[in-house]
Amino acid sequence: MAVDRAIGVGLLGLGVVGTGVAQTLLRKPSVLAERIGAPLVIRGALVRDPAKARALSPLPFPLTSDPARLLEASDVDIVVEVMGGEHPALEYLEHALRAGKHVVTANKEVMAKHGHRLRALAQQLGVQIRFEASVGGGIPIIGPLQRDLLANDITSLRAIINGTTNYILTRMANEGLDFAVALRHAQELGYAEPDPTNDVEGIDAAYKLAILASLAFHTPVTPADVPHEGVTRLRTKDFQYAKELGYAIKLLAISVKDDAGLSARVHPALVPQETLLAKVDGAYNAVEIKGDLTGTVTFHGLGAGAQPTASAILGDVVNVARALCGHAQPAAPPLSTPSKPAVRLRGLADLVTRYYLRMSVGDQAGVLAQIANVLGQQQISLASVIQKDADPAAKTAEIVITTHPAQEARMQRALEMLSKLPVVKEINNVIRVEPV
Ligand code: NAP
Ligand code: HSE
């Protein structure tokens, strides 16, 4: 269907990202029109509170709190959803598709939980749903997985895909900044989710990993398949010890496919300082993909913020609009081959990795031998030990151990046994160690 009129855009949400999208559309209308072959016009924006003062003033389009005003408007061709949250965003997206609108969304929660169904629905209805902004902010990563890497058998995906936590960890590592202060700065910069629990507990990264793994491994992966741990247990001293040992600490999202099956997980990890991932700082994200043909490719760029995210959204909008103007567009591939049953993901228990343990122990003879004995009973051997006097008055010392590769289930049993040793006052942190 070719159009010889303006392409209408309905914005669902006018917060950090919605404002970035609107500002860009208003700032470069002729550039976008030239690339599309028709002008883009914002018909209106859905917000919770139309009376609230807005960063964009005066607004050249109306605000509404009634979704039907945009979802059913005959002059809206593309619905851009930048509200966030599962509900009512999911219902609005379905409504838009059923009303024949093309949809562009930045919503990782909805796409991770319902993406497979929404994409199938869009396909059935002959409309497009695009979601480049849902992972990695301004980094093109969904498009390459849906298109450019399709000839590969992907074996692993390791990523830093939460800008808020990467910003927090960078400031804690480089400046010794307190966690709460770093989080507040990330919120002020517009990186954090409306509820930052999703960022700091690894939930946002698990949503994004579910989306990436679904595309990379051609099977539906849901957030329930992705065990996640956040960054709230990390302390400044973990960064100091990690540095001493030659590592940075990053919140990693990892998905691996090998002979034993497919696995996915999100947790903080010690990452060797010489690797690219260790050097990804601030609100930057990176996605490292290993394919049988391409080898390792790494996508790197700003993973959060109004403008990088607007770049991804508007890239999708331009592509949909070009198709509306009669420029040929390849159909997006389905999330998995419909006839193929979904793959069951392996749990964490049989993961084999190295570990970093930080413990407060009684400052007395024979402590290390008792700890080594417990680890030995679980066939876990020590790779290095650092011991410092932490609190002479309390007669406790801090001990930091790294291990050789060990099975997760054995490490969990060892931790339980260690916690019962009278000489172990507290197990302060356990962090997995990633290989190069
Ligand atoms: P935000 O600043 O909190 O903005 C949300 C907007 O949606 C606000 O304008 C709000 O209205 C509106 N809204 C929320 N719930 C609504 C409801 N039930 N009915 C009507 N309007 C509603 O959020 P954001 O940071 O822009 O994020 C938006 C989406 O982009 C989320 O899915 C997020 O995960 C994703 N994303 C964000 C970033 C980033 O860097 N921030 C990057 C990539 C993707 P009011 O203004 O009246 O409150
Ligand atoms: N809160 C998210 C982050 C926004 O910090 O990465 C980008 O998806």
Tab-separated table of C-alpha atoms and ligand atoms in Angstrom:
chain	number	residue	atom	x	y	z
A	1	MET	CA	0.000	0.000	0.000
A	2	ALA	CA	1.634	3.295	-1.062
A	3	VAL	CA	0.517	6.555	0.568
A	4	ASP	CA	0.744	10.069	-0.852
A	5	ARG	CA	0.015	11.811	2.451
A	6	ALA	CA	1.689	12.351	5.805
A	7	ILE	CA	2.316	9.246	7.943
A	8	GLY	CA	0.552	9.655	11.284
A	9	VAL	CA	2.310	8.640	14.521
A	10	GLY	CA	0.473	8.128	17.826
A	11	LEU	CA	2.725	8.231	20.884
A	12	LEU	CA	1.745	6.161	23.893
A	13	GLY	CA	3.817	7.901	26.588
A	14	LEU	CA	5.645	11.218	26.726
A	15	GLY	CA	8.246	10.634	29.434
A	16	VAL	CA	12.026	10.416	28.986
A	17	VAL	CA	11.924	8.350	25.787
A	18	GLY	CA	8.643	9.738	24.366
A	19	THR	CA	9.993	13.264	24.728
A	20	GLY	CA	13.245	12.211	23.001
A	21	VAL	CA	11.250	10.752	20.113
A	22	ALA	CA	8.988	13.819	19.807
A	23	GLN	CA	11.923	16.258	20.015
A	24	THR	CA	13.816	14.393	17.279
A	25	LEU	CA	10.755	14.196	15.025
A	26	LEU	CA	10.185	17.920	15.444
A	27	ARG	CA	13.893	18.808	15.048
A	28	LYS	CA	14.577	16.959	11.799
A	29	PRO	CA	11.290	16.648	9.896
A	30	SER	CA	12.744	17.218	6.434
A	31	VAL	CA	15.596	14.696	6.855
A	32	LEU	CA	13.128	12.015	7.953
A	33	ALA	CA	10.627	12.927	5.229
A	34	GLU	CA	13.377	12.664	2.628
A	35	ARG	CA	14.384	9.194	3.857
A	36	ILE	CA	10.774	7.992	3.954
A	37	GLY	CA	9.249	9.727	0.961
A	38	ALA	CA	6.495	11.330	3.077
A	39	PRO	CA	6.415	13.508	6.203
A	40	LEU	CA	5.900	12.009	9.688
A	41	VAL	CA	3.365	13.821	11.843
A	42	ILE	CA	2.668	13.231	15.537
A	43	ARG	CA	-1.123	13.091	15.932
A	44	GLY	CA	-1.060	13.104	19.724
A	45	ALA	CA	0.394	11.528	22.859
A	46	LEU	CA	-1.240	9.399	25.524
A	47	VAL	CA	-0.170	10.311	29.066
A	48	ARG	CA	-1.461	9.618	32.559
A	49	ASP	CA	-1.800	13.275	33.415
A	50	PRO	CA	-2.388	15.707	30.515
A	51	ALA	CA	-2.240	18.669	32.926
A	52	LYS	CA	1.356	17.949	34.009
A	53	ALA	CA	4.067	20.409	32.867
A	54	ARG	CA	6.097	18.910	29.986
A	55	ALA	CA	9.729	19.322	28.912
A	56	LEU	CA	8.444	20.063	25.410
A	57	SER	CA	6.628	23.384	25.407
A	58	PRO	CA	4.545	24.569	23.643
A	59	LEU	CA	3.388	21.152	22.482
A	60	PRO	CA	2.522	21.063	18.767
A	61	PHE	CA	0.246	18.040	19.253
A	62	PRO	CA	-2.573	17.215	21.672
A	63	LEU	CA	-2.244	15.165	24.878
A	64	THR	CA	-4.882	12.709	25.951
A	65	SER	CA	-5.513	10.221	28.705
A	66	ASP	CA	-7.941	8.278	26.494
A	67	PRO	CA	-6.059	5.528	24.589
A	68	ALA	CA	-8.876	5.084	22.035
A	69	ARG	CA	-8.198	8.613	20.749
A	70	LEU	CA	-4.962	7.300	19.239
A	71	LEU	CA	-5.509	3.552	18.928
A	72	GLU	CA	-8.604	4.002	16.809
A	73	ALA	CA	-7.769	7.255	15.006
A	74	SER	CA	-7.958	6.875	11.245
A	75	ASP	CA	-5.029	9.267	10.764
A	76	VAL	CA	-2.653	7.226	12.981
A	77	ASP	CA	-0.625	4.712	10.945
A	78	ILE	CA	2.078	3.850	13.473
A	79	VAL	CA	1.612	3.511	17.234
A	80	VAL	CA	4.823	4.122	19.181
A	81	GLU	CA	4.573	2.634	22.687
A	82	VAL	CA	6.939	4.239	25.188
A	83	MET	CA	4.846	3.955	28.364
A	84	GLY	CA	6.556	0.916	29.867
A	85	GLY	CA	5.168	-1.743	32.227
A	86	GLU	CA	3.229	-4.869	31.304
A	87	HIS	CA	-0.305	-3.553	31.761
A	88	PRO	CA	-2.042	-1.717	30.196
A	89	ALA	CA	0.748	-1.489	27.578
A	90	LEU	CA	0.114	-5.086	26.426
A	91	GLU	CA	-3.615	-4.465	25.936
A	92	TYR	CA	-2.933	-1.203	24.072
A	93	LEU	CA	-0.460	-2.928	21.755
A	94	GLU	CA	-2.939	-5.701	20.968
A	95	HIS	CA	-5.655	-3.119	20.423
A	96	ALA	CA	-3.394	-1.187	18.034
A	97	LEU	CA	-2.505	-4.312	16.013
A	98	ARG	CA	-6.142	-5.381	15.774
A	99	ALA	CA	-7.044	-1.861	14.628
A	100	GLY	CA	-4.609	-2.351	11.733
A	101	LYS	CA	-1.873	-0.079	13.124
A	102	HIS	CA	1.812	-0.857	12.821
A	103	VAL	CA	3.523	-0.873	16.194
A	104	VAL	CA	6.944	0.217	17.394
A	105	THR	CA	7.721	-0.437	21.049
A	106	ALA	CA	10.570	0.061	23.530
A	107	ASN	CA	8.848	-2.220	26.035
A	108	LYS	CA	11.174	-5.110	26.996
A	109	GLU	CA	8.802	-6.468	29.642
A	110	VAL	CA	5.952	-6.888	27.175
A	111	MET	CA	8.194	-8.212	24.410
A	112	ALA	CA	9.974	-10.656	26.745
A	113	LYS	CA	6.721	-12.035	28.177
A	114	HIS	CA	4.399	-11.770	25.172
A	115	GLY	CA	6.611	-11.006	22.158
A	116	HIS	CA	6.142	-14.368	20.524
A	117	ARG	CA	2.359	-14.076	20.560
A	118	LEU	CA	2.337	-10.404	19.542
A	119	ARG	CA	4.622	-11.088	16.609
A	120	ALA	CA	2.474	-13.988	15.479
A	121	LEU	CA	-0.630	-11.784	15.797
A	122	ALA	CA	1.002	-8.990	13.776
A	123	GLN	CA	1.991	-11.487	11.089
A	124	GLN	CA	-1.547	-12.863	10.962
A	125	LEU	CA	-3.002	-9.350	10.703
A	126	GLY	CA	-0.503	-8.223	8.049
A	127	VAL	CA	0.979	-5.411	10.133
A	128	GLN	CA	4.449	-4.879	11.589
A	129	ILE	CA	5.635	-4.896	15.186
A	130	ARG	CA	9.180	-3.676	15.737
A	131	PHE	CA	11.122	-3.488	18.993
A	132	GLU	CA	14.730	-2.449	18.353
A	133	ALA	CA	14.655	-0.052	21.342
A	134	SER	CA	13.653	-2.806	23.761
A	135	VAL	CA	17.270	-4.015	24.095
A	136	GLY	CA	20.502	-2.027	24.138
A	137	GLY	CA	19.069	1.516	23.733
A	138	GLY	CA	20.729	2.939	20.620
A	139	ILE	CA	22.650	-0.233	19.698
A	140	PRO	CA	21.272	-2.017	16.620
A	141	ILE	CA	20.969	-5.578	17.908
A	142	ILE	CA	17.444	-6.854	17.194
A	143	GLY	CA	17.808	-6.109	13.457
A	144	PRO	CA	21.156	-7.940	13.150
A	145	LEU	CA	19.743	-10.985	14.977
A	146	GLN	CA	16.584	-10.999	12.852
A	147	ARG	CA	18.451	-10.496	9.629
A	148	ASP	CA	22.217	-10.273	9.290
A	149	LEU	CA	23.249	-13.179	11.549
A	150	LEU	CA	20.556	-15.617	10.387
A	151	ALA	CA	23.011	-17.910	8.582
A	152	ASN	CA	24.927	-18.533	11.828
A	153	ASP	CA	24.488	-21.170	14.474
A	154	ILE	CA	24.958	-18.983	17.520
A	155	THR	CA	26.668	-20.692	20.439
A	156	SER	CA	26.854	-17.937	23.026
A	157	LEU	CA	25.692	-14.499	23.868
A	158	ARG	CA	27.267	-12.451	26.686
A	159	ALA	CA	25.980	-8.973	27.299
A	160	ILE	CA	25.911	-5.898	29.471
A	161	ILE	CA	22.358	-4.791	28.778
A	162	ASN	CA	21.335	-2.597	31.665
A	163	GLY	CA	22.641	0.955	31.476
A	164	THR	CA	21.528	1.906	34.987
A	165	THR	CA	23.465	-0.854	36.741
A	166	ASN	CA	26.505	-0.453	34.485
A	167	TYR	CA	26.503	3.262	35.314
A	168	ILE	CA	26.201	2.481	39.045
A	169	LEU	CA	28.935	-0.199	39.003
A	170	THR	CA	31.280	2.070	37.034
A	171	ARG	CA	30.915	4.909	39.520
A	172	MET	CA	31.289	2.549	42.482
A	173	ALA	CA	34.445	1.040	40.935
A	174	ASN	CA	36.089	4.258	39.736
A	175	GLU	CA	35.064	6.737	42.426
A	176	GLY	CA	34.104	4.546	45.368
A	177	LEU	CA	30.646	6.141	45.162
A	178	ASP	CA	27.907	4.810	47.407
A	179	PHE	CA	25.336	2.572	45.649
A	180	ALA	CA	22.346	4.787	46.575
A	181	VAL	CA	24.030	7.980	45.353
A	182	ALA	CA	25.029	6.381	42.030
A	183	LEU	CA	21.459	5.087	41.569
A	184	ARG	CA	20.046	8.571	42.187
A	185	HIS	CA	22.334	10.008	39.486
A	186	ALA	CA	21.226	7.265	37.049
A	187	GLN	CA	17.599	8.185	37.767
A	188	GLU	CA	18.300	11.894	37.218
A	189	LEU	CA	19.916	11.078	33.872
A	190	GLY	CA	16.761	9.215	32.763
A	191	TYR	CA	18.413	5.769	32.539
A	192	ALA	CA	16.436	3.982	35.236
A	193	GLU	CA	13.047	2.312	34.880
A	194	PRO	CA	10.090	4.018	36.614
A	195	ASP	CA	10.620	1.370	39.338
A	196	PRO	CA	14.429	0.993	39.539
A	197	THR	CA	14.005	-2.366	41.319
A	198	ASN	CA	13.776	-3.847	37.835
A	199	ASP	CA	17.211	-2.436	37.014
A	200	VAL	CA	19.100	-3.181	40.232
A	201	GLU	CA	17.666	-6.680	40.752
A	202	GLY	CA	18.605	-7.820	37.241
A	203	ILE	CA	14.964	-8.113	36.108
A	204	ASP	CA	15.310	-5.613	33.254
A	205	ALA	CA	18.426	-7.463	32.021
A	206	ALA	CA	16.564	-10.796	32.262
A	207	TYR	CA	13.742	-9.392	30.088
A	208	LYS	CA	16.278	-8.221	27.522
A	209	LEU	CA	18.184	-11.510	27.592
A	210	ALA	CA	14.925	-13.420	27.028
A	211	ILE	CA	14.324	-11.311	23.906
A	212	LEU	CA	17.884	-11.737	22.593
A	213	ALA	CA	18.060	-15.470	23.351
A	214	SER	CA	14.689	-16.067	21.650
A	215	LEU	CA	16.032	-14.470	18.492
A	216	ALA	CA	19.548	-15.917	18.673
A	217	PHE	CA	18.489	-19.498	19.407
A	218	HIS	CA	15.182	-19.552	17.468
A	219	THR	CA	13.058	-20.757	20.376
A	220	PRO	CA	10.787	-18.863	22.766
A	221	VAL	CA	12.714	-17.929	25.925
A	222	THR	CA	10.684	-16.210	28.627
A	223	PRO	CA	11.836	-14.252	31.707
A	224	ALA	CA	10.798	-17.268	33.833
A	225	ASP	CA	13.577	-19.234	32.067
A	226	VAL	CA	16.220	-16.729	33.154
A	227	PRO	CA	17.473	-16.941	36.766
A	228	HIS	CA	18.593	-13.469	37.797
A	229	GLU	CA	20.606	-11.843	40.566
A	230	GLY	CA	21.023	-8.100	40.984
A	231	VAL	CA	23.797	-5.805	42.133
A	232	THR	CA	22.570	-4.714	45.556
A	233	ARG	CA	24.984	-6.960	47.493
A	234	LEU	CA	28.069	-5.429	45.855
A	235	ARG	CA	30.225	-3.249	48.088
A	236	THR	CA	33.098	-0.882	47.281
A	237	LYS	CA	35.546	-3.449	48.711
A	238	ASP	CA	34.395	-6.064	46.159
A	239	PHE	CA	35.553	-3.702	43.416
A	240	GLN	CA	38.880	-3.153	45.216
A	241	TYR	CA	39.518	-6.900	45.624
A	242	ALA	CA	38.397	-7.579	42.050
A	243	LYS	CA	40.856	-4.977	40.768
A	244	GLU	CA	43.645	-6.499	42.883
A	245	LEU	CA	42.836	-9.863	41.266
A	246	GLY	CA	42.773	-8.400	37.725
A	247	TYR	CA	39.014	-8.150	37.190
A	248	ALA	CA	36.181	-5.663	36.754
A	249	ILE	CA	32.690	-6.432	38.111
A	250	LYS	CA	29.818	-6.267	35.618
A	251	LEU	CA	26.177	-7.338	35.596
A	252	LEU	CA	26.280	-9.935	32.824
A	253	ALA	CA	23.454	-11.518	30.868
A	254	ILE	CA	24.660	-14.831	29.471
A	255	SER	CA	23.011	-17.393	27.234
A	256	VAL	CA	24.882	-20.449	25.991
A	257	LYS	CA	23.950	-23.312	23.679
A	258	ASP	CA	26.166	-26.398	23.860
A	259	ASP	CA	25.833	-30.189	23.793
A	260	ALA	CA	24.128	-30.116	27.208
A	261	GLY	CA	21.409	-27.713	25.986
A	262	LEU	CA	20.447	-24.055	26.213
A	263	SER	CA	20.925	-21.936	29.345
A	264	ALA	CA	20.365	-18.292	30.250
A	265	ARG	CA	21.263	-16.319	33.394
A	266	VAL	CA	21.821	-12.795	34.704
A	267	HIS	CA	24.172	-12.081	37.596
A	268	PRO	CA	27.138	-9.931	38.587
A	269	ALA	CA	30.418	-11.441	37.412
A	270	LEU	CA	34.133	-10.848	37.727
A	271	VAL	CA	35.272	-10.139	34.183
A	272	PRO	CA	38.987	-10.207	33.256
A	273	GLN	CA	40.232	-6.612	32.931
A	274	GLU	CA	41.732	-7.210	29.492
A	275	THR	CA	38.381	-8.168	27.883
A	276	LEU	CA	36.186	-5.780	25.907
A	277	LEU	CA	33.270	-6.384	28.277
A	278	ALA	CA	35.351	-5.199	31.262
A	279	LYS	CA	35.958	-1.902	29.488
A	280	VAL	CA	32.272	-1.127	28.878
A	281	ASP	CA	31.599	1.744	31.270
A	282	GLY	CA	28.825	4.112	32.328
A	283	ALA	CA	25.517	3.862	30.480
A	284	TYR	CA	27.188	1.954	27.644
A	285	ASN	CA	25.986	-1.559	26.798
A	286	ALA	CA	27.666	-4.313	24.824
A	287	VAL	CA	26.438	-7.556	23.318
A	288	GLU	CA	29.015	-10.190	22.384
A	289	ILE	CA	27.770	-12.926	20.080
A	290	LYS	CA	29.622	-16.045	18.928
A	291	GLY	CA	28.455	-17.554	15.665
A	292	ASP	CA	29.866	-20.522	13.772
A	293	LEU	CA	30.449	-18.387	10.675
A	294	THR	CA	31.088	-14.911	12.020
A	295	GLY	CA	33.205	-15.838	15.047
A	296	THR	CA	32.847	-13.282	17.853
A	297	VAL	CA	31.112	-9.991	17.082
A	298	THR	CA	30.556	-7.297	19.680
A	299	PHE	CA	27.924	-4.558	19.458
A	300	HIS	CA	28.709	-1.569	21.669
A	301	GLY	CA	26.979	1.749	22.317
A	302	LEU	CA	24.793	3.789	24.650
A	303	GLY	CA	22.225	1.465	26.188
A	304	ALA	CA	19.899	4.002	27.778
A	305	GLY	CA	18.890	7.646	27.596
A	306	ALA	CA	16.422	9.666	25.550
A	307	GLN	CA	18.392	10.216	22.351
A	308	PRO	CA	20.012	6.792	21.831
A	309	THR	CA	16.632	5.172	22.470
A	310	ALA	CA	14.929	7.654	20.110
A	311	SER	CA	17.457	6.586	17.470
A	312	ALA	CA	16.334	2.946	17.734
A	313	ILE	CA	12.631	3.846	17.817
A	314	LEU	CA	12.818	6.212	14.892
A	315	GLY	CA	14.870	3.689	12.909
A	316	ASP	CA	11.936	1.315	13.295
A	317	VAL	CA	9.406	4.067	12.510
A	318	VAL	CA	11.281	5.069	9.357
A	319	ASN	CA	11.424	1.445	8.194
A	320	VAL	CA	7.688	0.952	8.721
A	321	ALA	CA	6.919	4.303	7.092
A	322	ARG	CA	9.108	3.439	4.096
A	323	ALA	CA	7.126	0.238	3.662
A	324	LEU	CA	3.911	2.285	3.817
A	325	CYS	CA	5.316	4.472	1.055
A	326	GLY	CA	5.830	1.460	-1.151
A	327	HIS	CA	9.514	0.784	-0.516
A	328	ALA	CA	10.011	-2.976	-0.272
A	329	GLN	CA	10.643	-4.325	3.232
A	330	PRO	CA	11.617	-7.887	4.106
A	331	ALA	CA	9.082	-9.545	6.387
A	332	ALA	CA	10.367	-10.011	9.957
A	333	PRO	CA	11.039	-13.697	10.681
A	334	PRO	CA	8.838	-15.429	13.266
A	335	LEU	CA	10.348	-15.947	16.737
A	336	SER	CA	10.823	-19.662	16.093
A	337	THR	CA	9.803	-22.222	13.546
A	338	PRO	CA	6.164	-22.852	14.537
A	339	SER	CA	6.454	-26.637	14.185
A	340	LYS	CA	9.538	-26.781	16.452
A	341	PRO	CA	8.745	-27.417	20.133
A	342	ALA	CA	10.125	-24.843	22.583
A	343	VAL	CA	13.490	-25.890	24.020
A	344	ARG	CA	13.591	-26.458	27.793
A	345	LEU	CA	16.329	-24.379	29.358
A	346	ARG	CA	18.883	-25.867	31.759
A	347	GLY	CA	18.841	-24.561	35.319
A	348	LEU	CA	21.840	-23.121	37.160
A	349	ALA	CA	22.628	-26.263	39.207
A	350	ASP	CA	24.914	-27.896	36.652
A	351	LEU	CA	26.709	-24.696	35.666
A	352	VAL	CA	30.479	-25.073	36.019
A	353	THR	CA	32.320	-21.838	36.697
A	354	ARG	CA	34.891	-20.204	38.979
A	355	TYR	CA	33.843	-18.291	42.076
A	356	TYR	CA	34.934	-15.315	44.188
A	357	LEU	CA	33.967	-15.531	47.869
A	358	ARG	CA	34.337	-12.723	50.426
A	359	MET	CA	33.874	-13.759	54.048
A	360	SER	CA	34.314	-12.302	57.546
A	361	VAL	CA	36.004	-14.926	59.704
A	362	GLY	CA	37.398	-15.250	63.216
A	363	ASP	CA	41.000	-14.024	63.239
A	364	GLN	CA	42.481	-17.238	64.647
A	365	ALA	CA	44.767	-20.080	63.612
A	366	GLY	CA	43.362	-22.865	61.421
A	367	VAL	CA	40.455	-20.907	59.888
A	368	LEU	CA	41.668	-21.264	56.339
A	369	ALA	CA	42.212	-25.006	56.817
A	370	GLN	CA	38.581	-25.429	57.963
A	371	ILE	CA	37.290	-23.469	54.970
A	372	ALA	CA	39.518	-25.369	52.537
A	373	ASN	CA	38.318	-28.623	54.082
A	374	VAL	CA	34.638	-27.774	53.470
A	375	LEU	CA	35.350	-26.696	49.897
A	376	GLY	CA	37.455	-29.841	49.393
A	377	GLN	CA	34.547	-32.030	50.528
A	378	GLN	CA	32.576	-30.546	47.613
A	379	GLN	CA	35.527	-31.042	45.230
A	380	ILE	CA	36.136	-27.304	45.006
A	381	SER	CA	39.784	-26.281	44.954
A	382	LEU	CA	41.220	-22.887	45.836
A	383	ALA	CA	42.885	-20.734	43.177
A	384	SER	CA	43.882	-17.755	45.361
A	385	VAL	CA	43.434	-16.379	48.870
A	386	ILE	CA	43.669	-12.799	50.115
A	387	GLN	CA	43.460	-12.210	53.879
A	388	LYS	CA	43.312	-8.787	55.514
A	389	ASP	CA	42.767	-7.646	59.088
A	390	ALA	CA	39.324	-6.140	58.944
A	391	ASP	CA	38.450	-5.446	62.547
A	392	PRO	CA	41.169	-6.097	65.143
A	393	ALA	CA	38.833	-5.045	67.986
A	394	ALA	CA	36.266	-7.678	67.019
A	395	LYS	CA	39.062	-10.159	66.230
A	396	THR	CA	37.677	-10.768	62.769
A	397	ALA	CA	39.499	-10.811	59.466
A	398	GLU	CA	38.280	-10.579	55.905
A	399	ILE	CA	39.180	-13.389	53.593
A	400	VAL	CA	38.734	-13.410	49.824
A	401	ILE	CA	38.978	-16.698	47.968
A	402	THR	CA	38.808	-17.499	44.288
A	403	THR	CA	38.241	-21.073	43.193
A	404	HIS	CA	39.031	-23.248	40.234
A	405	PRO	CA	35.997	-24.286	38.128
A	406	ALA	CA	33.338	-25.944	40.270
A	407	GLN	CA	29.761	-27.066	39.847
A	408	GLU	CA	27.137	-24.574	41.036
A	409	ALA	CA	25.182	-27.198	43.008
A	410	ARG	CA	28.376	-28.170	44.889
A	411	MET	CA	29.177	-24.516	45.562
A	412	GLN	CA	25.690	-23.967	46.993
A	413	ARG	CA	26.173	-26.990	49.289
A	414	ALA	CA	29.606	-25.703	50.333
A	415	LEU	CA	28.145	-22.264	51.130
A	416	GLU	CA	25.523	-23.854	53.335
A	417	MET	CA	28.224	-25.827	55.178
A	418	LEU	CA	30.487	-22.779	55.460
A	419	SER	CA	27.688	-20.698	56.939
A	420	LYS	CA	27.436	-23.262	59.766
A	421	LEU	CA	31.150	-23.130	60.666
A	422	PRO	CA	31.552	-21.169	63.934
A	423	VAL	CA	34.701	-19.482	62.539
A	424	VAL	CA	32.751	-18.024	59.595
A	425	LYS	CA	31.030	-14.873	60.869
A	426	GLU	CA	29.440	-13.893	57.566
A	427	ILE	CA	29.568	-14.834	53.894
A	428	ASN	CA	29.507	-11.313	52.516
A	429	ASN	CA	29.454	-12.033	48.830
A	430	VAL	CA	29.724	-14.786	46.258
A	431	ILE	CA	30.360	-13.714	42.664
A	432	ARG	CA	30.845	-15.933	39.632
A	433	VAL	CA	34.029	-15.423	37.611
A	434	GLU	CA	33.778	-15.312	33.811
A	435	PRO	CA	36.548	-16.696	31.616
A	436	VAL	CA	38.180	-14.418	28.977
B	1	NAP	P1	8.817	7.412	31.776
B	1	NAP	O1	9.774	8.557	31.722
B	1	NAP	O2	8.326	6.959	33.104
B	1	NAP	O3	7.574	7.772	30.843
B	1	NAP	C1	6.415	7.001	30.778
B	1	NAP	C2	5.341	7.801	30.017
B	1	NAP	O4	4.218	6.971	29.817
B	1	NAP	C3	4.842	9.035	30.755
B	1	NAP	O5	4.589	10.083	29.845
B	1	NAP	C4	3.533	8.567	31.401
B	1	NAP	O6	2.561	9.601	31.555
B	1	NAP	C5	3.046	7.571	30.381
B	1	NAP	N1	2.258	6.505	30.993
B	1	NAP	C6	2.730	5.527	31.819
B	1	NAP	N2	1.720	4.690	32.174
B	1	NAP	C7	0.603	5.174	31.562
B	1	NAP	C8	-0.755	4.775	31.533
B	1	NAP	N3	-1.180	3.702	32.218
B	1	NAP	N4	-1.626	5.485	30.795
B	1	NAP	C9	-1.201	6.564	30.101
B	1	NAP	N5	0.074	7.006	30.077
B	1	NAP	C10	0.968	6.314	30.805
B	1	NAP	O7	9.472	6.125	31.076
B	1	NAP	P2	10.664	6.097	30.001
B	1	NAP	O8	11.976	6.094	30.699
B	1	NAP	O9	10.390	7.099	28.941
B	1	NAP	O10	10.503	4.607	29.429
B	1	NAP	C11	9.465	4.288	28.536
B	1	NAP	C12	9.691	2.901	27.949
B	1	NAP	O11	10.930	2.881	27.243
B	1	NAP	C13	9.797	1.759	28.965
B	1	NAP	O12	9.287	0.592	28.400
B	1	NAP	C14	11.313	1.625	29.165
B	1	NAP	O13	11.673	0.354	29.631
B	1	NAP	C15	11.766	1.849	27.745
B	1	NAP	N6	13.149	2.285	27.596
B	1	NAP	C16	13.629	3.305	28.352
B	1	NAP	C17	14.922	3.755	28.157
B	1	NAP	C18	15.496	4.879	28.980
B	1	NAP	O14	16.692	5.165	28.841
B	1	NAP	N7	14.708	5.560	29.817
B	1	NAP	C19	15.725	3.151	27.188
B	1	NAP	C20	15.194	2.089	26.411
B	1	NAP	C21	13.904	1.681	26.627
B	1	NAP	P3	2.820	10.870	32.538
B	1	NAP	O15	3.906	11.649	31.855
B	1	NAP	O16	1.530	11.606	32.599
B	1	NAP	O17	3.262	10.283	33.848
B	2	HSE	N1	16.442	1.082	32.519
B	2	HSE	C1	17.039	0.599	31.322
B	2	HSE	C2	18.531	0.544	31.489
B	2	HSE	C3	16.690	1.505	30.167
B	2	HSE	O1	19.041	1.174	32.432
B	2	HSE	O2	19.216	-0.128	30.712
B	2	HSE	C4	17.154	0.986	28.837
B	2	HSE	O3	16.450	-0.160	28.463
